[in-house]
Each structure stands twice: as C-alpha cells, then as structure tokens.
Coordinates of C-alpha atoms in Angstrom, one line a residue:
X26 CA -58.8 -54.5 -146.7
X27 CA -62.3 -55.3 -148.1
X28 CA -62.7 -58.4 -145.6
X29 CA -61.5 -56.6 -143.1
X30 CA -64.1 -53.6 -143.8
X31 CA -66.9 -56.1 -143.9
X32 CA -66.3 -57.9 -140.6
X33 CA -65.6 -54.3 -139.1
X34 CA -68.9 -53.1 -140.0
X35 CA -70.7 -56.0 -138.9
X36 CA -69.4 -56.1 -135.6
X37 CA -70.1 -52.0 -135.7
X38 CA -73.7 -52.6 -136.8
X39 CA -74.5 -55.5 -133.9
X40 CA -73.1 -53.0 -131.2
X41 CA -75.1 -50.3 -132.7
X42 CA -78.1 -52.3 -132.6
X43 CA -77.4 -53.0 -129.1
X44 CA -76.6 -49.8 -128.2
X45 CA -79.8 -48.5 -129.9
X46 CA -82.1 -51.0 -128.1
X47 CA -80.4 -49.4 -124.7
X48 CA -81.2 -45.9 -125.8
X49 CA -84.7 -46.8 -127.0
X50 CA -85.5 -48.6 -123.7
X51 CA -84.2 -45.9 -121.7
X52 CA -85.8 -42.8 -123.4
X53 CA -89.1 -44.9 -123.6
X54 CA -89.1 -45.6 -119.8
X55 CA -88.0 -42.0 -118.9
X56 CA -90.8 -40.4 -121.1
X57 CA -93.2 -42.9 -119.7
X58 CA -92.5 -42.0 -116.0
X59 CA -92.0 -38.6 -116.9
X60 CA -95.5 -37.7 -118.8
X61 CA -97.6 -40.4 -117.6
X62 CA -100.7 -39.1 -115.6
X63 CA -100.5 -42.5 -113.4
X64 CA -97.2 -41.1 -111.7
X65 CA -98.4 -37.3 -111.7
X66 CA -98.5 -37.5 -107.8
X67 CA -95.4 -39.4 -107.4
X68 CA -93.6 -37.1 -109.5
X69 CA -94.9 -34.2 -107.3
X70 CA -92.7 -35.7 -104.3
X71 CA -89.8 -37.4 -106.4
X72 CA -89.5 -35.0 -109.7
X73 CA -87.4 -36.1 -112.6
X74 CA -85.3 -38.5 -110.3
X75 CA -88.4 -41.2 -110.7
X76 CA -88.1 -41.2 -114.4
X77 CA -84.1 -41.4 -114.2
X78 CA -84.3 -44.5 -111.7
X79 CA -87.3 -46.4 -113.7
X80 CA -85.5 -45.6 -116.9
X81 CA -82.2 -47.1 -116.0
X82 CA -84.2 -50.0 -114.2
X83 CA -85.2 -51.2 -117.5
X84 CA -82.0 -51.1 -119.1
X85 CA -80.6 -52.9 -116.1
X86 CA -82.8 -55.6 -116.9
X87 CA -82.4 -55.7 -120.5
X88 CA -78.5 -56.3 -120.2
X89 CA -79.0 -58.7 -117.5
X90 CA -81.2 -60.6 -119.5
X91 CA -78.2 -60.7 -122.0
X92 CA -75.1 -61.3 -119.6
X93 CA -75.5 -64.9 -119.6
X94 CA -75.7 -65.6 -122.8
X95 CA -72.0 -65.0 -123.9
X96 CA -70.7 -67.5 -121.5
X97 CA -73.1 -70.2 -122.3
X98 CA -70.4 -72.3 -123.9
X99 CA -73.0 -75.3 -125.1
X100 CA -75.0 -72.7 -127.0
X101 CA -72.0 -71.2 -128.5
X102 CA -70.7 -74.5 -130.0
X103 CA -74.2 -75.3 -131.2
X104 CA -74.4 -72.1 -133.1
X105 CA -71.1 -72.2 -134.5
X106 CA -72.1 -75.9 -135.8
X107 CA -75.4 -75.1 -137.2
X108 CA -73.4 -72.0 -138.6
X109 CA -71.0 -73.7 -140.3
X110 CA -72.0 -72.9 -143.6
X111 CA -72.5 -69.3 -143.0
X112 CA -70.5 -66.6 -144.3
X113 CA -67.1 -66.2 -142.3
X114 CA -68.5 -63.1 -141.2
X115 CA -71.3 -64.4 -139.4
X116 CA -69.6 -67.1 -137.7
X117 CA -66.7 -64.6 -136.7
X118 CA -69.3 -62.6 -134.6
X119 CA -69.3 -65.7 -132.0
X120 CA -65.4 -65.3 -131.3
X121 CA -66.4 -61.7 -129.7
X122 CA -68.7 -63.4 -127.0
X123 CA -66.1 -62.4 -123.9
X124 CA -65.6 -59.2 -125.4
X125 CA -69.7 -58.8 -125.4
X126 CA -69.9 -60.0 -122.0
X127 CA -67.8 -57.6 -120.5
X128 CA -69.5 -54.6 -122.8
X129 CA -72.9 -55.8 -121.5
X130 CA -71.1 -55.8 -117.8
X131 CA -69.7 -52.2 -118.1
X132 CA -73.2 -51.1 -119.2
X133 CA -75.0 -53.0 -116.3
X134 CA -72.2 -50.8 -114.2
X135 CA -73.5 -47.8 -115.5
X136 CA -77.0 -48.1 -114.9
X137 CA -76.7 -49.6 -111.7
X138 CA -74.7 -46.3 -110.8
X139 CA -77.5 -44.0 -112.5
X140 CA -80.3 -46.1 -110.7
X141 CA -78.8 -45.8 -107.2
X142 CA -78.0 -41.8 -107.5
X143 CA -81.5 -41.6 -108.8
X144 CA -82.8 -43.4 -105.7
X145 CA -80.3 -41.3 -103.5
X146 CA -82.2 -38.3 -104.5
X147 CA -85.8 -39.9 -104.1
X148 CA -85.0 -41.2 -100.7
X149 CA -84.0 -37.6 -99.8
X150 CA -87.3 -36.3 -101.5
X151 CA -89.2 -39.0 -99.6
X152 CA -87.4 -38.2 -96.2
X153 CA -88.0 -33.8 -96.8
X154 CA -91.7 -34.4 -97.8
X155 CA -92.5 -36.6 -95.0
X156 CA -91.1 -33.9 -92.6
X157 CA -92.3 -30.9 -94.2
X158 CA -95.0 -29.1 -92.3
X159 CA -95.9 -26.5 -95.1
X160 CA -99.1 -27.8 -96.0
X161 CA -97.7 -28.4 -99.6
X162 CA -99.3 -31.0 -102.0
X163 CA -95.9 -33.1 -101.6
X164 CA -96.3 -32.9 -97.6
X165 CA -100.2 -33.7 -97.8
X166 CA -99.4 -36.9 -100.2
X167 CA -96.8 -38.1 -97.6
X168 CA -99.2 -38.2 -94.7
X169 CA -101.6 -40.2 -96.5
X170 CA -102.8 -43.2 -94.4
X171 CA -101.1 -46.5 -94.5
X172 CA -104.5 -48.3 -95.6
X173 CA -107.7 -47.1 -96.2
X174 CA -110.8 -49.2 -96.9
X175 CA -108.5 -52.4 -96.3
X176 CA -106.0 -51.4 -99.1
X177 CA -102.8 -49.8 -99.0
X178 CA -103.1 -46.3 -100.0
X179 CA -99.8 -44.9 -99.2
X180 CA -97.4 -42.9 -101.5
X181 CA -94.6 -42.2 -99.4
X182 CA -92.5 -45.2 -97.9
X183 CA -91.2 -43.1 -95.4
X184 CA -94.3 -43.7 -92.7
X185 CA -93.1 -41.4 -89.9
X186 CA -91.3 -38.0 -89.4
X187 CA -88.6 -39.9 -87.3
X188 CA -88.1 -42.9 -89.7
X189 CA -84.6 -42.3 -91.1
X190 CA -83.5 -43.3 -94.8
X191 CA -81.4 -46.3 -93.4
X192 CA -84.2 -47.7 -91.6
X193 CA -86.1 -48.1 -94.9
X194 CA -83.1 -48.9 -96.9
X195 CA -82.3 -52.1 -94.7
X196 CA -85.8 -53.2 -93.7
X197 CA -87.6 -53.1 -97.4
X198 CA -86.9 -55.9 -99.8
X199 CA -86.3 -53.0 -102.5
X200 CA -83.6 -51.6 -100.5
X201 CA -81.9 -54.6 -98.8
X202 CA -81.8 -56.8 -102.2
X203 CA -80.4 -53.2 -103.4
X204 CA -77.6 -53.2 -101.4
X205 CA -76.7 -56.9 -101.7
X206 CA -76.9 -56.5 -105.7
X207 CA -74.7 -53.6 -105.6
X208 CA -72.1 -55.4 -103.4
X209 CA -72.2 -58.6 -105.4
X210 CA -71.8 -56.5 -108.7
X211 CA -69.0 -54.7 -107.1
X212 CA -67.2 -58.0 -106.3
X213 CA -67.7 -59.5 -109.7
X214 CA -66.6 -56.6 -111.7
X215 CA -63.3 -55.6 -109.7
X216 CA -62.1 -59.4 -109.6
X217 CA -62.7 -59.8 -113.0
X218 CA -59.9 -56.9 -113.9
X219 CA -57.0 -58.5 -116.0
X220 CA -54.7 -58.4 -113.2
X221 CA -56.6 -60.3 -110.7
X222 CA -58.0 -62.7 -113.4
X223 CA -54.3 -63.5 -114.5
X224 CA -52.4 -63.5 -111.1
X225 CA -55.3 -64.7 -109.0
X226 CA -57.5 -66.7 -110.8
X227 CA -58.9 -68.5 -108.1
X228 CA -60.4 -64.9 -106.7
X229 CA -61.9 -64.5 -110.1
X230 CA -63.4 -68.0 -110.3
X231 CA -65.1 -68.0 -106.8
X232 CA -66.2 -64.4 -106.5
X233 CA -67.8 -64.4 -110.3
X234 CA -70.1 -67.0 -109.0
X235 CA -71.7 -64.7 -107.0
X236 CA -73.6 -63.6 -109.7
X237 CA -76.1 -66.2 -108.2
X238 CA -76.8 -64.0 -105.4
X239 CA -77.1 -61.0 -108.3
X240 CA -79.8 -62.8 -110.0
X241 CA -81.9 -63.9 -106.7
X242 CA -81.9 -60.3 -105.7
X243 CA -82.5 -58.9 -108.9
X244 CA -85.4 -61.4 -109.3
X245 CA -87.2 -60.3 -106.2
X246 CA -85.9 -56.7 -106.0
X247 CA -89.2 -55.1 -107.3
X248 CA -91.6 -57.5 -105.2
X249 CA -92.2 -54.6 -102.5
X250 CA -93.3 -52.3 -104.8
X251 CA -91.6 -49.1 -103.0
X252 CA -92.3 -46.8 -106.1
X253 CA -95.9 -46.3 -106.4
X254 CA -98.3 -44.9 -109.0
X255 CA -102.2 -44.0 -109.0
X256 CA -104.6 -46.9 -109.4
X257 CA -106.7 -46.8 -112.6
X258 CA -110.1 -46.8 -110.4
X259 CA -109.0 -43.6 -108.6
X260 CA -107.3 -42.1 -111.7
X261 CA -110.7 -42.3 -113.7
X262 CA -112.5 -40.7 -110.3
X263 CA -109.7 -38.1 -109.4
X264 CA -107.7 -37.3 -112.2
X265 CA -104.6 -35.4 -110.9
X266 CA -105.4 -32.7 -113.8
X267 CA -108.6 -32.0 -112.3
X268 CA -108.0 -32.5 -108.6
X269 CA -104.1 -31.7 -107.9
X270 CA -104.8 -28.1 -107.2
X271 CA -107.7 -28.4 -105.1
X272 CA -105.9 -30.9 -102.8
X273 CA -106.7 -28.9 -99.7
X274 CA -110.6 -29.9 -100.2
X275 CA -109.9 -34.0 -100.8
X276 CA -111.4 -34.3 -97.2
X277 CA -114.5 -32.2 -97.8
X278 CA -117.6 -34.0 -98.1
X279 CA -119.1 -32.3 -100.8
X280 CA -115.9 -32.4 -103.2
X281 CA -115.7 -34.3 -105.9
X282 CA -112.1 -34.9 -105.7
X283 CA -111.3 -37.5 -103.0
X284 CA -107.8 -38.9 -101.6
X285 CA -106.0 -40.6 -104.4
X286 CA -105.3 -44.3 -104.1
X287 CA -101.9 -45.8 -104.9
X288 CA -100.6 -49.1 -105.8
X289 CA -96.9 -50.7 -106.2
X290 CA -95.5 -51.3 -109.5
X291 CA -95.4 -55.0 -110.4
X292 CA -91.9 -56.6 -110.2
X293 CA -90.7 -56.7 -113.8
X294 CA -87.0 -58.0 -113.3
X295 CA -87.9 -61.7 -113.0
X296 CA -89.6 -61.7 -116.3
X297 CA -86.6 -60.4 -118.2
X298 CA -84.1 -62.8 -116.8
X299 CA -86.3 -66.1 -116.4
X300 CA -85.7 -67.4 -120.1
X301 CA -81.9 -66.8 -120.0
X302 CA -81.5 -67.9 -116.4
X303 CA -83.6 -71.6 -117.4
X304 CA -81.1 -71.4 -120.1
X305 CA -78.3 -71.5 -118.4
X306 CA -79.6 -73.8 -115.8
X307 CA -79.9 -76.4 -118.7
X308 CA -76.1 -75.6 -119.5
X309 CA -75.1 -76.1 -116.0
X310 CA -76.7 -79.5 -115.8
X311 CA -75.3 -80.5 -119.4
X312 CA -72.1 -79.7 -118.2
X313 CA -72.5 -81.4 -114.9
X314 CA -73.8 -84.8 -116.4
X315 CA -70.5 -84.5 -118.7
X316 CA -68.2 -83.7 -116.1
X317 CA -69.3 -87.1 -114.4
X318 CA -68.5 -89.5 -117.1
X319 CA -65.3 -91.5 -116.6
X320 CA -61.8 -90.0 -117.7
X321 CA -59.2 -92.5 -118.0
X322 CA -55.6 -91.0 -117.7
X323 CA -53.6 -93.3 -120.6
X324 CA -50.2 -91.4 -120.4
X325 CA -48.7 -88.7 -118.3
X326 CA -45.3 -86.8 -119.9
X327 CA -43.4 -84.2 -117.9
X328 CA -42.2 -81.6 -120.5
X329 CA -39.6 -78.8 -119.7
X330 CA -40.4 -75.4 -118.5
X331 CA -42.8 -77.5 -115.9
X332 CA -45.3 -78.3 -118.5
X333 CA -47.4 -81.4 -118.2
X334 CA -49.0 -83.4 -120.7
X335 CA -51.9 -85.4 -120.0
X336 CA -53.2 -87.9 -122.7
X337 CA -56.6 -89.3 -121.9
X338 CA -59.8 -91.0 -123.4
X339 CA -63.5 -90.9 -122.5
X340 CA -66.4 -92.8 -124.1
X341 CA -68.1 -90.7 -126.6
X342 CA -65.7 -87.9 -126.5
X343 CA -65.5 -86.4 -130.1
X344 CA -63.5 -83.2 -131.0
X345 CA -62.7 -81.0 -133.8
X346 CA -59.1 -79.2 -134.1
X347 CA -58.6 -76.3 -131.9
X348 CA -61.5 -77.1 -129.7
X349 CA -60.7 -76.5 -125.8
X350 CA -62.2 -78.4 -122.7
X351 CA -62.6 -77.4 -119.1
X352 CA -60.6 -79.6 -116.4
X353 CA -61.4 -80.3 -112.6
X354 CA -59.4 -82.1 -110.4
X355 CA -61.6 -83.3 -107.5
X356 CA -58.5 -83.6 -105.3
X357 CA -57.4 -80.3 -105.6
X358 CA -60.6 -78.5 -105.7
X359 CA -64.3 -79.6 -106.2
X360 CA -65.5 -76.3 -107.5
X361 CA -62.6 -75.0 -110.1
X362 CA -62.6 -75.6 -113.7
X363 CA -60.1 -74.3 -115.8
X364 CA -60.2 -74.2 -119.7
X365 CA -57.2 -75.8 -121.8
X366 CA -56.9 -76.4 -125.2
X367 CA -56.9 -79.8 -126.6
X368 CA -53.4 -80.4 -128.4
X369 CA -54.5 -83.9 -129.8
X370 CA -55.8 -84.4 -133.6
X371 CA -59.1 -85.8 -133.8
X372 CA -57.9 -89.0 -134.9
X373 CA -56.3 -90.1 -131.4
X374 CA -56.7 -89.7 -127.5
X375 CA -57.4 -86.5 -126.7
X376 CA -54.3 -84.8 -124.6
X377 CA -54.0 -81.1 -123.3
X378 CA -50.5 -79.7 -122.0
X379 CA -51.0 -77.6 -118.8
X380 CA -48.1 -75.0 -117.8
X381 CA -47.6 -73.7 -114.2
X382 CA -49.3 -70.5 -114.0
X383 CA -51.0 -70.4 -110.5
X384 CA -51.8 -72.4 -107.6
X385 CA -54.2 -74.5 -109.0
X386 CA -52.0 -75.6 -112.2
X387 CA -48.9 -75.8 -109.8
X388 CA -50.6 -78.1 -107.5
X389 CA -51.9 -80.4 -110.3
X390 CA -48.5 -80.6 -111.8
X391 CA -46.9 -81.4 -108.2
X392 CA -49.8 -84.1 -108.0
X393 CA -49.0 -85.9 -111.1
X394 CA -44.9 -85.5 -110.7
X395 CA -45.1 -87.3 -107.2
X396 CA -46.5 -90.2 -109.1
X397 CA -49.1 -90.7 -106.5
X398 CA -50.9 -94.4 -106.6
X399 CA -53.8 -93.9 -107.8
X400 CA -53.0 -91.0 -109.9
X401 CA -55.6 -88.1 -109.2
X402 CA -58.7 -88.5 -110.7
X403 CA -59.8 -85.7 -113.7
X404 CA -63.0 -84.4 -114.5
X405 CA -63.6 -83.4 -118.0
X406 CA -66.4 -80.9 -119.6
X407 CA -66.4 -80.5 -123.1
X408 CA -65.2 -80.0 -125.7
X409 CA -66.0 -76.4 -126.7
X410 CA -65.8 -75.0 -130.3
X411 CA -63.0 -71.8 -130.9
X412 CA -62.2 -70.2 -134.2
X413 CA -59.4 -72.5 -134.9
X414 CA -62.1 -75.1 -136.1
X415 CA -62.4 -72.9 -139.2
X416 CA -58.8 -73.5 -140.2
X417 CA -59.4 -76.1 -143.1
X418 CA -61.8 -73.6 -144.7
X419 CA -58.8 -71.7 -146.0
X420 CA -56.6 -72.1 -149.0
X421 CA -54.1 -70.6 -146.8
X422 CA -53.5 -70.5 -143.1
X423 CA -50.9 -68.6 -140.9
X424 CA -50.8 -70.1 -137.4
X425 CA -48.8 -67.7 -134.8
X426 CA -48.3 -69.2 -131.2
X427 CA -46.5 -67.6 -128.4
X428 CA -45.4 -70.0 -125.4
X429 CA -47.9 -72.3 -124.4
X430 CA -50.3 -70.5 -126.9
X431 CA -49.0 -73.1 -129.6
X432 CA -51.4 -75.7 -128.2
X433 CA -54.4 -74.8 -130.6
X434 CA -52.2 -75.3 -133.3
X435 CA -50.3 -78.9 -132.2
X436 CA -54.0 -80.1 -132.6
X437 CA -53.9 -78.7 -136.4
X438 CA -50.6 -79.9 -137.2
X439 CA -51.3 -83.5 -135.9
X440 CA -54.6 -83.3 -137.9
X441 CA -52.8 -82.7 -140.8
X442 CA -50.3 -85.3 -140.5
X443 CA -53.2 -87.7 -140.1
X444 CA -54.7 -86.2 -143.2
X445 CA -51.6 -86.5 -145.4
X446 CA -51.1 -90.5 -144.1
X447 CA -54.9 -91.4 -144.8
X448 CA -54.3 -89.6 -148.3
X449 CA -57.4 -87.4 -147.2
X450 CA -58.3 -85.7 -150.7
X451 CA -60.9 -83.4 -148.9
X452 CA -58.4 -81.0 -147.7
X453 CA -58.8 -77.6 -148.9
X454 CA -56.0 -76.0 -147.3
X455 CA -52.8 -76.0 -149.7
X456 CA -50.5 -74.6 -147.6
X457 CA -49.9 -73.3 -143.9
X458 CA -47.4 -71.0 -142.4
X459 CA -46.6 -71.6 -138.7
X460 CA -45.2 -69.2 -136.2
X461 CA -44.0 -70.4 -132.8
X462 CA -42.6 -67.6 -130.3
X463 CA -40.8 -68.8 -127.3
X464 CA -38.9 -66.9 -124.3
X465 CA -36.7 -69.9 -123.5
X466 CA -35.3 -72.8 -125.6
X467 CA -37.0 -75.8 -123.3
X468 CA -40.1 -74.9 -124.9
X469 CA -39.6 -76.2 -128.3
X470 CA -39.2 -79.5 -127.0
X471 CA -42.8 -79.8 -126.3
X472 CA -43.8 -80.5 -129.8
X473 CA -40.2 -81.1 -131.5
X474 CA -41.2 -84.9 -132.2
X475 CA -44.2 -83.7 -133.7
X476 CA -42.3 -80.8 -136.1
X477 CA -39.8 -83.5 -137.1
X478 CA -42.6 -86.0 -138.2
X479 CA -44.1 -83.4 -140.1
X480 CA -40.7 -82.6 -141.9
X481 CA -40.3 -86.2 -142.7
X482 CA -43.9 -87.0 -144.0
X483 CA -43.8 -83.6 -146.1
X484 CA -40.4 -84.9 -147.8
X485 CA -41.6 -88.4 -148.5
X486 CA -44.8 -87.1 -149.9
X487 CA -42.9 -84.2 -151.8
X488 CA -44.9 -81.5 -150.5
X489 CA -42.1 -79.8 -148.8
X490 CA -44.0 -76.3 -149.5
X491 CA -47.1 -77.5 -147.5
X492 CA -45.7 -76.5 -144.1
X493 CA -43.5 -73.7 -143.8
X494 CA -42.7 -73.2 -140.1
X495 CA -40.5 -70.6 -138.2
X496 CA -39.3 -70.6 -134.4
X497 CA -38.3 -67.8 -132.7
X498 CA -36.5 -67.4 -129.7
X499 CA -37.1 -64.1 -127.6
X500 CA -35.4 -64.7 -124.4
X501 CA -31.4 -65.4 -125.0
X502 CA -28.1 -64.6 -124.5
X503 CA -24.6 -64.0 -126.2
X504 CA -23.8 -67.8 -125.6
X505 CA -26.6 -69.4 -127.0
X506 CA -26.7 -66.7 -130.0
X507 CA -23.0 -67.6 -130.4
X508 CA -23.2 -71.4 -130.2
X509 CA -25.9 -71.2 -132.7
X510 CA -23.9 -69.0 -135.2
X511 CA -21.2 -71.4 -135.0
X512 CA -23.2 -74.6 -135.7
X513 CA -25.1 -72.5 -138.4
X514 CA -24.0 -74.6 -141.2
X515 CA -24.9 -77.9 -139.8
X516 CA -27.9 -79.8 -141.5
X517 CA -30.1 -79.3 -138.0
X518 CA -30.5 -76.5 -135.7
X519 CA -28.5 -76.6 -132.8
X520 CA -31.3 -75.8 -130.3
X521 CA -34.2 -78.0 -131.7
X522 CA -32.6 -80.6 -133.7
X523 CA -34.9 -79.7 -136.6
X524 CA -33.9 -78.9 -140.2
X525 CA -35.2 -75.5 -139.9
X526 CA -32.9 -73.0 -137.9
X527 CA -34.2 -70.8 -134.8
X528 CA -34.1 -67.1 -135.3
X529 CA -33.2 -64.6 -132.4
X530 CA -35.8 -61.8 -131.9
X531 CA -39.4 -61.4 -133.3
X532 CA -40.9 -61.9 -136.6
X533 CA -40.9 -58.7 -139.1
X534 CA -44.5 -59.1 -139.5
X535 CA -44.4 -56.7 -142.5
X536 CA -41.7 -58.8 -144.2
X537 CA -43.9 -62.0 -143.6
X538 CA -47.3 -60.6 -144.7
X539 CA -45.8 -58.9 -147.7
X540 CA -44.3 -62.5 -148.9
X541 CA -47.4 -64.3 -148.3
X542 CA -49.2 -61.8 -150.1
X543 CA -46.9 -62.1 -153.3
X544 CA -47.0 -66.1 -153.0
X545 CA -50.6 -66.2 -152.9
X546 CA -52.1 -62.9 -154.9
X547 CA -55.6 -64.6 -155.3
X548 CA -55.8 -66.3 -152.0
X549 CA -58.3 -66.2 -148.9
X550 CA -55.6 -66.3 -146.0
X551 CA -56.7 -67.1 -142.4
X552 CA -54.5 -66.0 -139.5
X553 CA -54.9 -67.6 -136.5
X554 CA -53.7 -66.4 -133.2
X555 CA -53.4 -67.5 -129.6
X556 CA -51.0 -65.1 -127.8
X557 CA -51.1 -61.7 -126.1
X558 CA -52.9 -58.9 -126.6
X559 CA -50.2 -56.7 -128.1
X560 CA -49.5 -59.4 -130.8
X561 CA -53.4 -59.4 -131.4
X562 CA -53.0 -55.6 -132.3
X563 CA -50.1 -56.2 -134.6
X564 CA -51.3 -59.1 -136.6
X565 CA -54.9 -57.6 -136.8
X566 CA -53.4 -54.0 -138.0
X567 CA -51.4 -56.3 -140.8
X568 CA -54.3 -58.1 -141.9
X569 CA -56.1 -54.7 -142.8
X570 CA -53.1 -53.4 -144.1
X571 CA -52.0 -56.4 -146.6
X572 CA -55.7 -57.4 -147.7
X573 CA -56.4 -56.2 -151.3
X574 CA -59.0 -53.9 -151.9
X575 CA -60.1 -56.3 -154.7
X576 CA -62.2 -58.6 -153.2
X577 CA -60.7 -61.3 -156.0
X578 CA -57.2 -60.9 -154.8
X579 CA -55.5 -61.5 -151.5
X580 CA -57.8 -61.4 -148.2
X581 CA -56.4 -61.9 -144.9
X582 CA -59.0 -63.0 -142.3
X583 CA -57.8 -62.3 -138.9
X584 CA -59.0 -64.8 -136.1
X585 CA -58.2 -64.6 -132.1
X586 CA -58.6 -67.5 -129.6
X587 CA -60.5 -66.5 -127.0
X588 CA -62.0 -68.8 -123.9

C-alpha cells in the first residue's frame, strides 16, 4: 500500500499545482481588471463581464501553452531516458501524459465557455450603451470619436447605433478568429470522444490536426485590441476618480478634465504559445526526418484472426523492450500515422503485429495479403518509450496482456530468451508471471513458438520457475471445453500445444495476487498491463490492496501502457 500512496499523492500534488496555477492566474487577472483604474471607464460600460472575459482568457493562454507538451513524444522519451535513475514515482508521472493532455483540453473548454459567455454579455452591453440616449456616462463613452488628434480614442467597438453585434463579430479580427477558434475546438473535442476515436480513428486523426488552425487563430486573436483601457498619459491628466463624475463638463474649455484617451490591450496569446509551438515544430521536423529513412521489410507473416506480422530493419534503428513506433503506408494514406508496439527484442530486426481494427489496418493487411510486387512501402517514426521499458528494474514482474495487448510483452519475453542465451548476469529480474487473456483460440498461435522456445530454454537451464505463464480463453463453447477436458491428461495442451494448460474464463485476480505476495514477501513487484480500462481498474485496485504497509515487505507497482 505504501508505494501506491506515494504514487497517488505525487499525482495529486502535480494536479493540485496545475489547478492552483489556474486559480491563481484567474483570480489575479480578475482582480486586475476589476480594480485597476486603467479599466474604470471600460467597466462603466461592461461591468464585471470584462474581468470574467479577461481572467478566462489568461487561463486559456496558460493551458494552450501546456496542451502540446504531453504529446511531444520525443521530449517524453528524452525525459524518460534522462530520468532512468530517478525514483519510479517520478518516472511514472510521464506515463500519465495522455491523461494530462485530456485534462488540459477540458480546462481549455471550460475557460472557452466562460470567455464566450462573458463576451456575449460584453457585446450586449456595448450595443445597449451605443443605442442609449439618456446622457449617462456609458452612453457618452460609447459616442467618443473614433479618432482624435490622429490617434484612435474610441472605447466602444460598435461605432454606430445601427451596427449589429453580428456585424462586429464577423468583421473584427477578435470576433472572426474567436468564431474560428471555437469551431476548431468543438470539432477536436467531439472527434476525440472514446467511441469515435476507437471506431472511426481516421476521423479523429484528421480532425485533431485542426489544432494548427486553433493555434494560428489564438496567436492573432488579440491583435485587433477590441478590449481597451485608458492610456497612461490620459490617466495622469484626467484620472477617473477625479473626472468621472464631471463627465458632462468634459467639453468645457475651462474644465481640468478632458475626454479620456483609450488604447487597445496588446496581444498576449502569442507570447504564451510561442515556445511550446517552436518545440512542437522541432518535434515534427525530427519525426519527418526519421520517417524518410529507408525501411526494409525482411519478412511478412499472416497469423490467425487477421493479424499481420511485419519484420523490418532500418539503418541506425535502436530500441528497448516495450517501446512503440508510428507506421505510415503512403499507398493507403500520406498523412495517417498509427502506433504499434514493437514485438521484437532489441537483439533482432524489429517487428510489429497488426490486427484488423479499422479501415486503415484492414487496407494494409489486404495489401500484403495480395502479395503485390513491389510490396507496399512502409515509413517508420520512432521508437518511443513506454512504461514497459522499466520491466527489468523489478525483482518480480507481472505481465498482463489482453488480446493484441500481448505485443509489448512479446518483446520482453523475446529479450529474456536472448539474455539467457547470452548468459546475461546483469539481469535483475528473478521471476516473471505472464497472463494472456484471449477471446479466441487462434490468437494464441501468434506467439506459440516463442512460448515453446522459452519453455525449452528454461528447462535446459534449470530455471523452470523463472517464467510462470497462464493462458486464459474467454470466448469458448461446450465443444471446446469438452474436447480440452477429455485430453487434459496429455503432456501438452490440446489447444496450444504448450505444456501449460489453457484455463477457461478470466483470472481470479485475488488468488493470483495473494499467491505472488506469499511467494515474494519482501520483493518489489512490477505489474504491467496492456488492456482495456475495466482491467486497468481491477489490477490497480489489487496492487493497492496487496501492497504491504511496511515498505520493507512486498510492494506492487502498477504500470499501464498508454500511447
């Protein structure tokens, strides 16, 4: 329980810091615009809606600055590498990059809504003040001349009683870019919903790249200076505390108070997004450079259940276990890049397994099935780091793969095979528990040969207890179960041909964790999962439940693949 508490509170501290900065920026900006003398006359027309609009804009800029950082894959891989000797708790925060990306996006949506609502009130106040004929201070301020002594001195952007809010919205830089930014944000957020992202990945992929329009619009949004404040020179000459009440005498020659002069607020958004924007541009340049390096496909294998295996090599390509790459096939789409976990060991040519799960993957598999000559060209970007890189830093490792989620662990198991073959004495890991959960029997054929080789290798080296693996079949009928029961006494499993018999149903995780905790009472156990969200919650709960309060005793560290 101890490590879970540390990880949990470290994550809470990070989120609390981020939320605290949002609150500080909002309150600071709100009070600045609500109290500053510079905006006294602006508040006379707009009221508190001015402060709400500007405070939300400040937080929008802050979060727009952060939104790209969690998806800079090269930056994250660099941080993971430089942090290889950091505490697990610090490195583990990098694995929440997509979660943080989503939280920042939600915060942007929240402040966008506040900003839009506040400006709707602002435009309503501008319109009413411009149409007012009651001689109030707000109406006088709204009728100030557009230019005076060669300088723009207006305060109300609605220059005529006949000018509509819609006209100002679509003819001003701030209004037009605001509409464009909002539409872009709505499209990006809705297309990123879980259902659309999983079922229509291409829609998500293309729509998400509207972020370019979002950032360009955000950068120029404030150029028009539609929100204005009193100039410093005018403030010194005609301070509102001294002159606001005598606004009817501003035109008198003997009056010490003259018409106030106003200036637009300087654009700020570009200052917030410039640095992360440049960083992201370099990130994309690096990705493009690597993707242009030639990839040679050395072997193509079609596995059961419509799974394609591609074995490849590329000059200068270097990987670690559990990493992933992005793959593009120009003959299918020039723009689409899809992530795939590497299933190879660092000691061999790199490989991936691709399951049909959408239009792009189905088209790719079909292209290789047709054995075209020449075979389709593949471009590769990566590799990029994941949590599975840390697997050999644990004394005991628990690997849980669901369906095609087995791929990162195939890389780990292959690397173990090589390490034993090469008598690697630096291997810290003493025991590995491997659980593979599949819906259909054909899926087990993907890595049958690997598991059979590991069985033989462990027996020859007298390390039978090093690898404990269990295969679970969740999609089965009475015929399969009956056939397996009749042949249970055979030396090998009737379904897989392996010595380890296939279990029907799902693992009893309480029994599994209890057994591991009892077998390794003083070990640090790394639990690695590549699977669905329901399994994530279940295993995370067990890691918390079965970790000892005593830090000297068994501790379970939960790690989830995210890419």
